[in-house]
Coordinates of C-alpha atoms in Angstrom, one line a residue:
M1 CA -30.7 9.8 -1.9
A2 CA -28.5 7.3 -3.7
L3 CA -29.1 6.2 -7.3
S4 CA -29.6 2.6 -6.0
D5 CA -32.7 3.9 -4.2
V6 CA -34.3 4.6 -7.6
F7 CA -32.6 2.4 -10.1
L8 CA -31.9 -1.4 -10.0
S9 CA -29.0 -1.0 -12.5
P10 CA -27.7 2.6 -12.1
L11 CA -24.9 1.8 -14.6
G12 CA -27.4 1.9 -17.4
L13 CA -27.5 5.7 -17.1
A14 CA -24.1 5.8 -18.7
A15 CA -26.0 5.5 -22.0
I16 CA -26.8 9.2 -21.8
V17 CA -23.4 9.9 -23.2
A18 CA -24.9 8.9 -26.6
A19 CA -26.5 12.4 -26.6
V20 CA -23.0 14.0 -27.0
P21 CA -22.4 12.9 -30.7
V22 CA -26.0 13.9 -31.5
I23 CA -25.5 17.4 -30.1
L24 CA -22.1 17.7 -31.9
L25 CA -23.7 16.7 -35.2
Y26 CA -26.3 19.5 -34.9
L27 CA -23.6 22.0 -34.0
V28 CA -21.2 21.2 -36.8
R29 CA -23.7 20.7 -39.7
P30 CA -23.4 23.5 -42.4
D31 CA -25.8 26.3 -42.5
P32 CA -28.2 26.3 -45.5
R33 CA -27.2 28.5 -48.5
R34 CA -29.2 31.8 -48.7
V35 CA -30.6 32.8 -52.1
T36 CA -32.1 36.3 -52.5
L37 CA -35.4 36.5 -54.4
P38 CA -36.2 40.0 -55.5
T39 CA -39.9 39.1 -55.9
I40 CA -40.3 38.6 -52.1
R41 CA -37.8 41.2 -50.9
F42 CA -40.6 43.6 -50.0
L43 CA -41.9 41.0 -47.5
T44 CA -38.9 41.0 -45.3
D45 CA -38.1 43.4 -42.6
S46 CA -35.4 45.8 -43.7
D47 CA -33.8 45.7 -40.2
G48 CA -33.9 41.9 -39.9
T49 CA -33.3 40.1 -36.6
S50 CA -30.0 38.8 -35.2
S51 CA -28.8 36.8 -32.2
S52 CA -25.8 37.2 -30.1
T53 CA -25.6 33.4 -29.9
P54 CA -26.7 32.0 -33.2
L55 CA -25.7 28.4 -32.3
L56 CA -27.9 28.4 -29.1
E57 CA -30.7 29.9 -31.1
R58 CA -30.5 27.0 -33.6
L59 CA -30.7 24.5 -30.8
K60 CA -33.8 26.2 -29.4
R61 CA -35.5 26.2 -32.8
S62 CA -34.7 22.5 -33.4
A63 CA -37.6 20.6 -31.9
L64 CA -36.4 17.5 -33.7
L65 CA -33.1 17.6 -31.7
L66 CA -35.1 17.9 -28.4
L67 CA -37.2 14.9 -29.3
Q68 CA -34.1 12.8 -30.1
L69 CA -32.4 13.9 -26.8
L70 CA -35.5 12.9 -24.9
A71 CA -35.5 9.5 -26.6
I72 CA -31.9 9.0 -25.6
V73 CA -32.6 10.0 -21.9
L74 CA -35.6 7.6 -21.8
F75 CA -33.5 4.8 -23.3
A76 CA -30.8 5.2 -20.7
T77 CA -33.4 5.4 -17.9
A78 CA -34.9 2.1 -19.2
L79 CA -31.5 0.5 -19.1
A80 CA -31.0 1.6 -15.5
T81 CA -34.3 -0.1 -14.6
P82 CA -36.2 2.5 -12.5
Y83 CA -38.4 1.1 -9.7
V84 CA -40.7 2.1 -6.8
P85 CA -40.9 0.1 -3.6
V86 CA -44.1 -2.0 -3.4
S87 CA -45.5 -4.3 -0.8
E88 CA -46.3 -7.9 -1.7
S89 CA -47.3 -11.1 0.0
E90 CA -45.4 -14.4 -0.4
T91 CA -46.1 -17.9 0.8
V92 CA -42.9 -19.2 2.6
E93 CA -42.2 -22.9 3.3
E94 CA -39.2 -22.9 5.7
T95 CA -37.2 -26.0 6.7
V96 CA -34.3 -26.3 9.2
L97 CA -32.2 -29.5 8.6
V98 CA -30.3 -30.7 11.6
V99 CA -27.8 -33.2 10.2
D100 CA -25.8 -35.4 12.6
A101 CA -22.1 -35.5 11.6
S102 CA -20.8 -36.9 14.9
A103 CA -18.5 -39.9 15.1
S104 CA -21.2 -42.5 15.5
M105 CA -22.6 -41.6 12.1
N106 CA -19.5 -43.3 10.6
V107 CA -21.0 -46.8 11.4
E108 CA -21.0 -48.8 8.1
S109 CA -23.8 -51.0 6.9
G110 CA -24.5 -52.3 3.4
G111 CA -21.5 -50.4 1.9
T112 CA -22.7 -47.0 3.1
T113 CA -22.5 -45.1 6.4
R114 CA -25.3 -43.7 8.5
F115 CA -24.1 -40.3 7.6
D116 CA -24.3 -40.9 3.8
R117 CA -27.9 -42.1 4.2
A118 CA -28.8 -39.1 6.3
V119 CA -27.4 -36.6 3.8
S120 CA -29.3 -38.3 1.0
A121 CA -32.6 -38.1 3.0
A122 CA -31.8 -34.4 3.8
R123 CA -31.6 -33.5 0.1
E124 CA -35.3 -34.7 -0.3
E125 CA -36.4 -32.3 2.6
T126 CA -35.1 -29.0 1.2
T127 CA -37.7 -26.3 0.5
S128 CA -37.6 -22.7 -0.9
T129 CA -36.1 -21.5 2.4
T130 CA -33.7 -23.9 4.1
S131 CA -31.2 -23.7 6.9
V132 CA -28.7 -26.4 7.7
V133 CA -27.2 -27.1 11.2
V134 CA -24.5 -29.7 11.7
V135 CA -24.1 -31.9 14.8
D136 CA -20.4 -31.6 15.2
G137 CA -18.2 -30.5 18.1
R138 CA -19.5 -26.9 17.7
S139 CA -23.0 -27.4 16.4
S140 CA -22.1 -25.4 13.3
I141 CA -24.5 -23.5 11.1
A142 CA -23.7 -24.6 7.5
L143 CA -26.5 -22.5 5.9
R144 CA -28.7 -19.8 7.1
T145 CA -32.0 -19.3 5.2
G146 CA -30.8 -20.3 1.8
T147 CA -32.5 -21.5 -1.4
R148 CA -32.9 -25.1 -2.5
G149 CA -29.7 -24.7 -4.6
D150 CA -27.8 -23.3 -1.6
A151 CA -29.0 -26.2 0.6
A152 CA -27.9 -28.7 -2.0
D153 CA -24.4 -27.1 -2.1
A154 CA -24.2 -27.0 1.7
L155 CA -25.2 -30.7 2.0
S156 CA -22.6 -31.7 -0.6
D157 CA -19.9 -30.0 1.5
L158 CA -20.8 -31.8 4.7
R159 CA -18.6 -34.7 6.0
A160 CA -18.8 -36.8 9.1
T161 CA -16.3 -36.1 11.8
D162 CA -14.5 -38.4 14.3
A163 CA -15.6 -36.2 17.2
P164 CA -18.5 -36.4 19.7
G165 CA -21.5 -34.3 18.9
D166 CA -24.1 -32.5 20.9
L167 CA -27.5 -33.2 19.4
R168 CA -29.4 -31.2 22.0
T169 CA -27.4 -28.0 21.3
A170 CA -27.8 -28.5 17.6
I171 CA -31.6 -28.8 17.8
S172 CA -31.8 -25.8 20.0
R173 CA -29.7 -23.8 17.5
G174 CA -31.9 -25.0 14.7
A175 CA -35.0 -23.8 16.6
S176 CA -33.4 -20.4 17.1
L177 CA -33.0 -20.1 13.3
A178 CA -36.6 -21.2 12.5
G179 CA -39.3 -18.7 11.8
E180 CA -43.0 -19.0 12.4
N181 CA -44.5 -22.3 11.3
A182 CA -41.1 -23.6 10.2
R183 CA -40.4 -27.3 10.1
I184 CA -37.3 -28.8 11.8
V185 CA -36.1 -32.2 10.4
V186 CA -33.5 -34.0 12.6
L187 CA -31.5 -36.6 10.8
S188 CA -29.5 -38.7 13.3
D189 CA -28.9 -42.1 14.8
F190 CA -30.0 -40.7 18.2
A191 CA -27.3 -42.8 19.9
G192 CA -25.5 -41.9 23.1
G193 CA -28.5 -40.8 25.3
V194 CA -31.8 -39.0 25.3
D195 CA -30.9 -35.5 26.4
W196 CA -31.9 -34.2 22.9
E197 CA -35.6 -34.8 23.8
T198 CA -35.6 -31.7 26.0
A199 CA -34.7 -29.6 22.9
V200 CA -37.4 -31.3 20.8
R201 CA -40.1 -30.5 23.4
S202 CA -38.9 -26.9 23.6
A203 CA -39.1 -26.5 19.9
R204 CA -42.6 -28.0 19.7
A205 CA -43.8 -25.8 22.5
R206 CA -43.0 -22.8 20.2
G207 CA -45.3 -24.2 17.6
L208 CA -42.6 -25.6 15.4
T209 CA -43.0 -28.9 13.6
V210 CA -40.2 -31.3 14.4
D211 CA -39.7 -34.5 12.3
L212 CA -37.3 -37.1 13.6
R213 CA -35.5 -39.4 11.1
Q214 CA -33.4 -42.2 12.6
F215 CA -30.5 -43.9 10.8
D216 CA -29.3 -46.7 13.1
R217 CA -28.4 -49.6 10.9
G218 CA -25.2 -51.5 11.9
G219 CA -23.0 -51.3 15.0
E220 CA -24.8 -54.0 16.9
N221 CA -21.6 -55.7 18.1
N222 CA -19.3 -52.8 18.5
V223 CA -16.1 -53.1 20.5
G224 CA -14.0 -50.0 20.9
I225 CA -11.2 -48.1 22.7
V226 CA -12.8 -45.8 25.3
D227 CA -9.8 -44.5 27.3
R228 CA -6.1 -44.0 27.1
E229 CA -3.8 -43.0 30.0
F230 CA 0.0 -42.4 30.1
S231 CA 2.4 -43.2 32.9
G232 CA 6.0 -42.6 32.2
E233 CA 6.8 -44.3 28.9
E234 CA 3.8 -46.6 29.0
V235 CA 0.2 -46.2 27.9
T236 CA -2.8 -48.0 29.4
V237 CA -5.7 -48.6 27.0
S238 CA -9.3 -49.4 28.1
V239 CA -11.4 -51.5 25.7
Q240 CA -15.2 -51.9 26.1
N241 CA -17.6 -54.5 24.5
F242 CA -20.9 -52.7 23.6
G243 CA -22.3 -55.8 21.9
T244 CA -24.3 -58.8 23.2
E245 CA -21.8 -61.6 22.6
D246 CA -18.5 -62.6 24.1
V247 CA -15.6 -61.4 22.0
T248 CA -11.8 -61.5 22.0
R249 CA -9.7 -58.7 20.6
R250 CA -6.0 -58.3 20.0
V251 CA -4.6 -54.9 21.1
S252 CA -1.3 -53.8 19.4
L253 CA 1.0 -50.9 19.5
G254 CA 4.3 -51.1 17.7
E255 CA 5.8 -54.5 18.4
A256 CA 3.7 -55.0 21.5
R257 CA 0.7 -57.3 21.4
E258 CA -1.9 -58.2 24.1
R259 CA -5.2 -60.2 23.9
V260 CA -8.3 -59.4 25.9
A261 CA -11.5 -61.4 26.3
L262 CA -14.7 -59.4 27.0
A263 CA -18.2 -60.4 28.0
P264 CA -21.1 -58.1 27.0
G265 CA -20.6 -54.7 28.7
D266 CA -17.1 -55.6 30.0
V267 CA -14.2 -53.1 30.1
R268 CA -10.6 -54.4 30.1
S269 CA -7.3 -52.5 30.3
V270 CA -4.0 -53.2 28.7
T271 CA -0.7 -51.5 29.4
L272 CA 1.8 -51.3 26.5
P273 CA 5.2 -49.5 26.1
V274 CA 5.2 -46.4 24.0
P275 CA 7.6 -46.8 21.1
A276 CA 9.9 -43.9 20.1
G277 CA 8.0 -41.6 17.8
G278 CA 4.7 -43.1 19.0
G279 CA 2.4 -45.2 16.8
E280 CA -1.2 -46.5 16.4
I281 CA -3.1 -48.6 18.9
R282 CA -5.2 -51.0 16.9
L283 CA -8.0 -53.4 17.8
S284 CA -8.2 -56.5 15.6
P285 CA -10.4 -57.8 14.2
G286 CA -12.2 -54.5 13.4
D287 CA -16.0 -54.0 13.2
S288 CA -18.6 -51.8 11.5
F289 CA -17.5 -48.7 13.5
P290 CA -13.8 -48.3 12.6
V291 CA -13.3 -44.9 14.4
D292 CA -13.0 -46.4 17.9
D293 CA -11.0 -49.4 16.6
A294 CA -7.9 -47.3 16.7
A295 CA -6.2 -44.8 19.0
Y296 CA -3.2 -42.7 18.1
V297 CA -0.1 -42.1 20.2
A298 CA 2.3 -39.2 19.5
A299 CA 5.7 -39.3 21.3
P300 CA 9.1 -37.8 20.7
E301 CA 11.7 -39.9 19.0
D302 CA 13.9 -39.6 22.1
A303 CA 11.6 -39.7 25.1
A304 CA 14.4 -39.4 27.7
V305 CA 15.2 -36.0 29.2
D306 CA 18.9 -35.8 30.2
V307 CA 19.3 -33.6 33.2
L308 CA 22.6 -32.5 34.7
L309 CA 22.5 -31.2 38.3
V310 CA 25.6 -29.2 39.3
T311 CA 25.7 -28.9 43.1
N312 CA 28.2 -28.9 46.0
D313 CA 25.5 -29.5 48.6
E314 CA 23.1 -32.0 47.1
N315 CA 19.5 -31.0 47.8
R316 CA 17.7 -34.3 48.3
Y317 CA 14.3 -32.6 47.9
L318 CA 15.3 -31.4 44.4
T319 CA 16.9 -34.7 43.4
T320 CA 13.9 -36.7 44.6
A321 CA 11.5 -34.4 42.7
L322 CA 13.6 -34.9 39.5
S323 CA 14.0 -38.6 40.0
V324 CA 10.2 -39.3 40.1
I325 CA 9.8 -37.7 36.6
D326 CA 9.8 -40.9 34.5
P327 CA 11.5 -39.6 31.4
V328 CA 14.3 -37.8 33.3
E329 CA 17.7 -39.4 33.4
L330 CA 19.5 -37.5 36.2
T331 CA 23.2 -37.0 36.5
V332 CA 24.7 -35.2 39.5
V333 CA 28.1 -33.6 39.6
A334 CA 29.9 -31.8 42.5
P335 CA 32.4 -29.2 41.3
P336 CA 35.3 -29.2 40.8
D337 CA 34.6 -32.8 39.5
S338 CA 34.4 -32.8 35.8
V339 CA 31.2 -32.9 33.9
P340 CA 30.4 -36.4 32.6
D341 CA 30.4 -36.7 28.8
P342 CA 26.7 -36.6 27.6
G343 CA 27.6 -38.4 24.4
E344 CA 26.8 -37.2 21.0
D345 CA 24.2 -34.7 22.2
A346 CA 24.4 -32.0 24.9
Y347 CA 22.4 -32.3 28.1
D348 CA 18.7 -31.3 27.6
V349 CA 18.6 -29.4 30.9
V350 CA 21.4 -28.2 33.2
L351 CA 20.5 -27.1 36.8
Y352 CA 22.8 -25.2 39.2
S353 CA 22.0 -25.5 43.0
N354 CA 24.1 -24.6 46.0
V355 CA 27.3 -24.3 43.9
D356 CA 30.5 -23.1 45.7
A357 CA 32.0 -20.1 43.9
D358 CA 35.5 -21.4 44.5
A359 CA 34.7 -24.9 43.1
I360 CA 32.9 -24.1 39.9
R361 CA 34.9 -24.3 36.6
E362 CA 34.4 -23.0 33.1
A363 CA 33.4 -26.5 31.9
H364 CA 30.4 -26.6 34.3
V365 CA 29.1 -23.3 32.8
A366 CA 29.9 -24.4 29.3
A367 CA 27.6 -27.4 29.8
G368 CA 24.8 -25.0 30.4
R369 CA 25.6 -23.0 27.3
D370 CA 25.8 -26.1 25.2
A371 CA 22.3 -27.1 26.4
L372 CA 21.0 -23.7 25.4
A373 CA 22.6 -23.9 22.0
A374 CA 21.0 -27.3 21.4
G375 CA 17.5 -25.9 22.2
G376 CA 17.5 -27.0 25.8
G377 CA 17.5 -25.1 29.0
V378 CA 19.4 -23.8 32.1
G379 CA 17.9 -23.4 35.6
I380 CA 19.7 -21.6 38.5
Q381 CA 18.6 -21.8 42.1
A382 CA 19.1 -18.8 44.4
D383 CA 21.7 -19.0 47.1
G384 CA 23.4 -16.4 49.3
S385 CA 26.8 -17.2 47.9
M386 CA 26.0 -17.8 44.2
P387 CA 29.0 -17.6 41.8
V388 CA 27.4 -14.6 40.0
D389 CA 30.5 -13.9 37.9
A390 CA 30.8 -17.5 36.7
Y391 CA 27.1 -17.6 35.7
G392 CA 27.3 -14.4 33.8
D393 CA 24.2 -13.8 31.7
L394 CA 22.8 -17.2 32.5
L395 CA 21.6 -15.6 35.8
L396 CA 18.4 -13.5 35.1
L397 CA 18.7 -11.7 38.5
A398 CA 21.2 -8.9 39.3
P399 CA 21.7 -9.7 43.1
D400 CA 21.6 -6.9 45.7
G401 CA 21.8 -8.6 49.1
M402 CA 19.5 -10.8 51.1
G403 CA 16.0 -10.2 52.3
T404 CA 13.7 -11.9 54.7
N405 CA 10.0 -12.7 55.0
P406 CA 8.5 -10.8 52.0
S407 CA 5.0 -10.9 50.9
L408 CA 4.3 -12.2 47.4
A409 CA 2.3 -10.6 44.6
T410 CA -0.2 -12.6 42.6
P411 CA 1.6 -14.9 40.2
V412 CA 1.5 -14.2 36.5
A413 CA -0.8 -16.5 34.6
D414 CA 1.5 -19.1 32.9
D415 CA 1.6 -22.8 32.3
L416 CA 4.5 -23.0 34.8
T417 CA 2.6 -21.4 37.6
R418 CA -1.0 -22.7 36.9
D419 CA -2.8 -23.9 40.0
I420 CA 0.3 -23.8 42.1
S421 CA 0.3 -21.9 45.5
F422 CA 3.7 -20.3 46.1
P423 CA 4.4 -19.6 49.8
P424 CA 6.5 -16.6 50.8
P425 CA 10.2 -17.5 51.3
E426 CA 11.8 -17.0 54.7
R427 CA 15.0 -15.8 53.0
Y428 CA 15.5 -14.6 49.4
V429 CA 18.0 -12.8 47.3
R430 CA 17.0 -9.3 46.5
G431 CA 17.6 -7.8 43.1
D432 CA 16.3 -6.6 39.8
L433 CA 15.5 -8.7 36.7
R434 CA 18.2 -8.4 34.0
S435 CA 16.1 -9.9 31.3
G436 CA 13.2 -12.3 30.8
R437 CA 9.8 -12.2 32.6
A438 CA 9.0 -12.6 36.3
L439 CA 6.3 -15.1 37.0
V440 CA 6.3 -14.8 40.8
S441 CA 7.6 -11.7 42.5
T442 CA 7.7 -10.1 46.0
A443 CA 5.7 -7.1 46.8
D444 CA 8.7 -4.9 46.1
G445 CA 9.3 -6.4 42.7
T446 CA 12.1 -8.9 43.3
P447 CA 11.6 -11.9 41.1
I448 CA 11.2 -15.3 42.8
V449 CA 10.5 -17.3 39.7
A450 CA 11.5 -15.9 36.3
T451 CA 12.0 -17.3 32.8
G452 CA 13.6 -16.0 29.6
E453 CA 14.9 -17.0 26.2
Q454 CA 18.6 -17.0 25.5
D455 CA 20.8 -18.4 22.7
G456 CA 18.0 -20.5 21.3
G457 CA 17.0 -22.1 24.6
Q458 CA 15.2 -21.4 27.9
V459 CA 16.5 -20.0 31.1
L460 CA 14.9 -20.3 34.6
Y461 CA 15.6 -18.5 37.8
Y462 CA 14.3 -20.2 41.0
G463 CA 14.6 -17.7 43.8
Y464 CA 13.8 -19.9 46.8
V465 CA 16.8 -20.4 49.0
E466 CA 16.3 -24.1 49.8
S467 CA 17.4 -23.8 53.4
G468 CA 15.0 -20.9 54.0
S469 CA 11.9 -22.2 52.2
S470 CA 8.9 -24.4 53.1
F471 CA 8.0 -24.9 49.5
K472 CA 10.1 -28.1 49.3
Y473 CA 7.7 -29.8 51.7
D474 CA 4.6 -29.0 49.5
F475 CA 3.1 -31.7 47.3
E476 CA 3.1 -29.1 44.5
Y477 CA 6.9 -28.9 44.6
P478 CA 7.6 -31.9 42.4
I479 CA 4.7 -30.7 40.1
F480 CA 6.6 -27.4 39.6
W481 CA 9.9 -29.1 38.8
K482 CA 8.2 -31.5 36.4
R483 CA 6.7 -28.6 34.5
S484 CA 10.0 -26.7 34.7
V485 CA 12.1 -29.6 33.3
Y486 CA 9.6 -30.1 30.4
A487 CA 9.6 -26.4 29.7
L488 CA 13.4 -26.1 29.8
A489 CA 13.9 -29.1 27.6
D490 CA 11.2 -27.8 25.2
R491 CA 9.2 -31.0 25.6
Q492 CA 5.6 -31.6 26.1
S493 CA 4.3 -34.4 28.2
L494 CA 2.5 -37.3 26.6
P495 CA -0.9 -36.2 27.8
E496 CA -0.3 -32.8 26.3
L497 CA 0.7 -34.3 23.0
N498 CA -2.2 -36.8 22.8
R499 CA -5.7 -35.3 22.7
E500 CA -9.3 -36.4 22.2
T501 CA -11.2 -35.6 19.0
G502 CA -13.2 -32.4 19.3
E503 CA -10.5 -30.5 21.2
R504 CA -8.7 -27.5 19.8
L505 CA -5.0 -27.2 19.2
S506 CA -3.7 -23.7 19.5
F507 CA -0.3 -22.3 18.5
G508 CA 1.4 -19.0 19.3
N509 CA 1.4 -17.8 15.6
E510 CA -0.1 -18.8 12.3
T511 CA 1.7 -21.9 11.2
V512 CA 1.5 -24.8 8.7
I513 CA -0.4 -27.7 10.2
D514 CA -0.5 -31.2 8.6
T515 CA -3.9 -32.7 9.5
P516 CA -5.4 -36.1 8.7
R517 CA -7.4 -34.4 5.9
G518 CA -4.5 -32.3 4.5
Q519 CA -2.4 -29.2 5.1
V520 CA -3.8 -26.0 6.5
T521 CA -2.2 -22.7 7.6
A522 CA -3.7 -21.3 10.8
S523 CA -3.0 -20.4 14.4
S524 CA -5.3 -23.1 15.7
V525 CA -7.2 -26.2 14.5
D526 CA -10.1 -28.3 15.7
T527 CA -9.2 -32.0 16.0
A528 CA -12.3 -33.1 14.2
D529 CA -10.6 -36.1 12.7
A530 CA -8.7 -38.9 14.4
G531 CA -5.1 -39.2 13.5
F532 CA -1.9 -37.1 13.7
Y533 CA -1.4 -33.4 13.6
D534 CA 2.1 -32.0 12.8
A535 CA 3.0 -28.4 13.5
D536 CA 6.2 -26.5 14.3
G537 CA 8.2 -29.8 14.4
T538 CA 5.9 -31.3 17.0
R539 CA 3.5 -34.2 16.4
Y540 CA 0.1 -34.3 18.2
S541 CA -2.6 -37.0 18.1
A542 CA -6.3 -37.0 18.4
S543 CA -8.5 -40.1 19.1
L544 CA -12.1 -40.8 19.8
L545 CA -12.3 -41.8 23.5
D546 CA -15.9 -41.4 24.4
P547 CA -18.0 -44.3 25.7
A548 CA -21.2 -42.5 24.9
E549 CA -20.2 -42.0 21.2
S550 CA -19.1 -45.7 21.0
A551 CA -22.4 -46.9 22.2
V552 CA -23.7 -46.8 18.7
S553 CA -26.7 -49.1 19.1
A554 CA -29.6 -46.7 19.7
T555 CA -33.1 -47.4 20.9
A556 CA -35.6 -47.1 18.1
I557 CA -37.6 -43.9 18.3
E558 CA -41.0 -42.9 16.9
A559 CA -40.7 -40.6 13.9
E560 CA -43.6 -38.5 15.1
A561 CA -44.4 -35.0 13.9
D562 CA -46.9 -32.4 15.2
G563 CA -48.7 -32.1 11.8
G564 CA -49.1 -28.3 12.2
P565 CA -48.9 -25.8 9.4
T566 CA -45.5 -25.6 7.7
T567 CA -46.0 -22.5 5.6
R568 CA -46.6 -18.9 6.4
E569 CA -47.5 -15.7 4.6
E570 CA -44.9 -13.0 4.7
E571 CA -45.4 -9.3 3.8
R572 CA -42.3 -7.8 2.3
T573 CA -41.2 -4.7 0.4
A574 CA -40.0 -5.5 -3.2
P575 CA -38.9 -3.3 -6.1
G576 CA -41.7 -2.6 -8.7
P577 CA -39.9 -2.0 -12.0
L578 CA -41.1 1.0 -14.1
T579 CA -39.3 -0.1 -17.3
R580 CA -42.4 -0.8 -19.3
W581 CA -43.7 2.7 -18.6
V582 CA -40.4 4.2 -19.7
A583 CA -40.6 2.0 -22.8
L584 CA -44.0 3.4 -23.6
G585 CA -42.5 6.9 -23.3
I586 CA -39.8 6.0 -25.8
V587 CA -42.5 4.8 -28.2
A588 CA -44.5 8.0 -27.7
V589 CA -41.4 10.1 -28.4
A590 CA -40.7 8.1 -31.6
L591 CA -44.3 8.7 -32.8
G592 CA -43.9 12.4 -32.0
E593 CA -40.7 12.5 -34.0
V594 CA -42.5 10.9 -37.0
A595 CA -45.4 13.3 -36.7
F596 CA -43.0 16.3 -36.6
L597 CA -41.1 15.1 -39.7
R598 CA -44.4 14.6 -41.5
Q599 CA -45.7 18.1 -40.5
R600 CA -42.4 19.6 -41.6
G601 CA -42.8 17.9 -44.9
D602 CA -39.8 15.6 -44.6
L603 CA -42.1 12.5 -44.9

């Protein structure tokens, strides 16, 4: 049994060490001086008595010392607060607050937002036992069965997000936290649909009291951006009028401007060029819901991807697949023709396909190595007569003859191979992987698609011999090469760079991330706020693009409640302190010591 099972403050027992100096005092005090009186000598025993341990005998004879030691022990016990478990009954009033922090709660009216008014009302609803559930992208639990003070602190820490919320899930989660006869208070604008009613009915069926508090002022004439799509180096923005009047809005991005006229309920689209580095799409004039008046566009400073294709037998399927990738600027060279000067920077990607071993020159291979050194990539397509010696370590495969009609193993899960069906090649180059990782392999282990890192860049091996493959006829063929070019150039497409609020950005390792609300260090972050997110030298954006969240005008609801009991009696085991009884023991010992001193004649 641990001391904590008997004492509330076991550290108080340390006071027992006070007994040490008392015992030492008794041990070192001088013996009384003996005086022989002849008149009473005849009364003493001539043999006398002696002890082999006179000090111990003195301790045994000292009742006063024992009383003092007992007092010290009782004092230390009192400091340790001894207790016994006792059962007690307590009246509990439990409240679960469901506070809407979704984007629509940012609607402004009278100088405050819906969210601010909801939090102020929530502070008035706290009870002795309070839980707080937040309607955000994850229906978070901000507090689980805390005190009034805990609830006040939790509410002070809340903030509205720019992301859509799921009110139904939040109410269900609040109901799962609630005990018997608890009260659930939902503070929301109740905009964007009525699916939350199912969760309310379910909670009331359990006997819980559910109060609905609506905060829906403002937002009657909202106009917002509800969609954003990218095509090449352009973005198409959709704007919707949720109000009841005809409106005109100017849509701007960088230097581009367009005007749209919208009747009530209308949706209009505008296509604008994406400037280098991206920018902010802005509706003007704005309105009382500023979150959907802006959408953010993240884009690289240099959107073009310079691709050099080195080939002596131009593969029109490959060149066509590369040409339809909007950011790609393709240059084709046939060895021994010299490599065109790429300008100040190296090519982003260099691909080798059907190259004659007798025609390739050192300059052609050097272009690939320059691309790697600049953080770009190199891709080599298999061929029966590849210039293996010229490629050197750029070739991930160690060739070992030709093979025919293999069966393929299941591709490795990777962004490059995701949702692509790779057919078995009719002919392929057998061999083992020198380095890197095989993503698609034959049943005997020969890589068909492999990737690796080298000299600061990316290397790709494409093992389909074009003349002996049906993959070039597949609609997934250009998709594969688009992904490959972006991966080799270490670029992400515009849709990958631009997300919706409420999504999660993940990175390979823990990194420093600049968010709209400040800097954090993490391996992932929720895009709860609209704006830009910078990590590892790449900029991402997040925007609210949800028509349901932008429909901020909600139908008025009845703030009904069931009126059932909102308190309950709980039996619990609590510590019953014994300190007062120990204190009475100390008093008794003190009185005993006084009586002993009086009986001995010292008082």
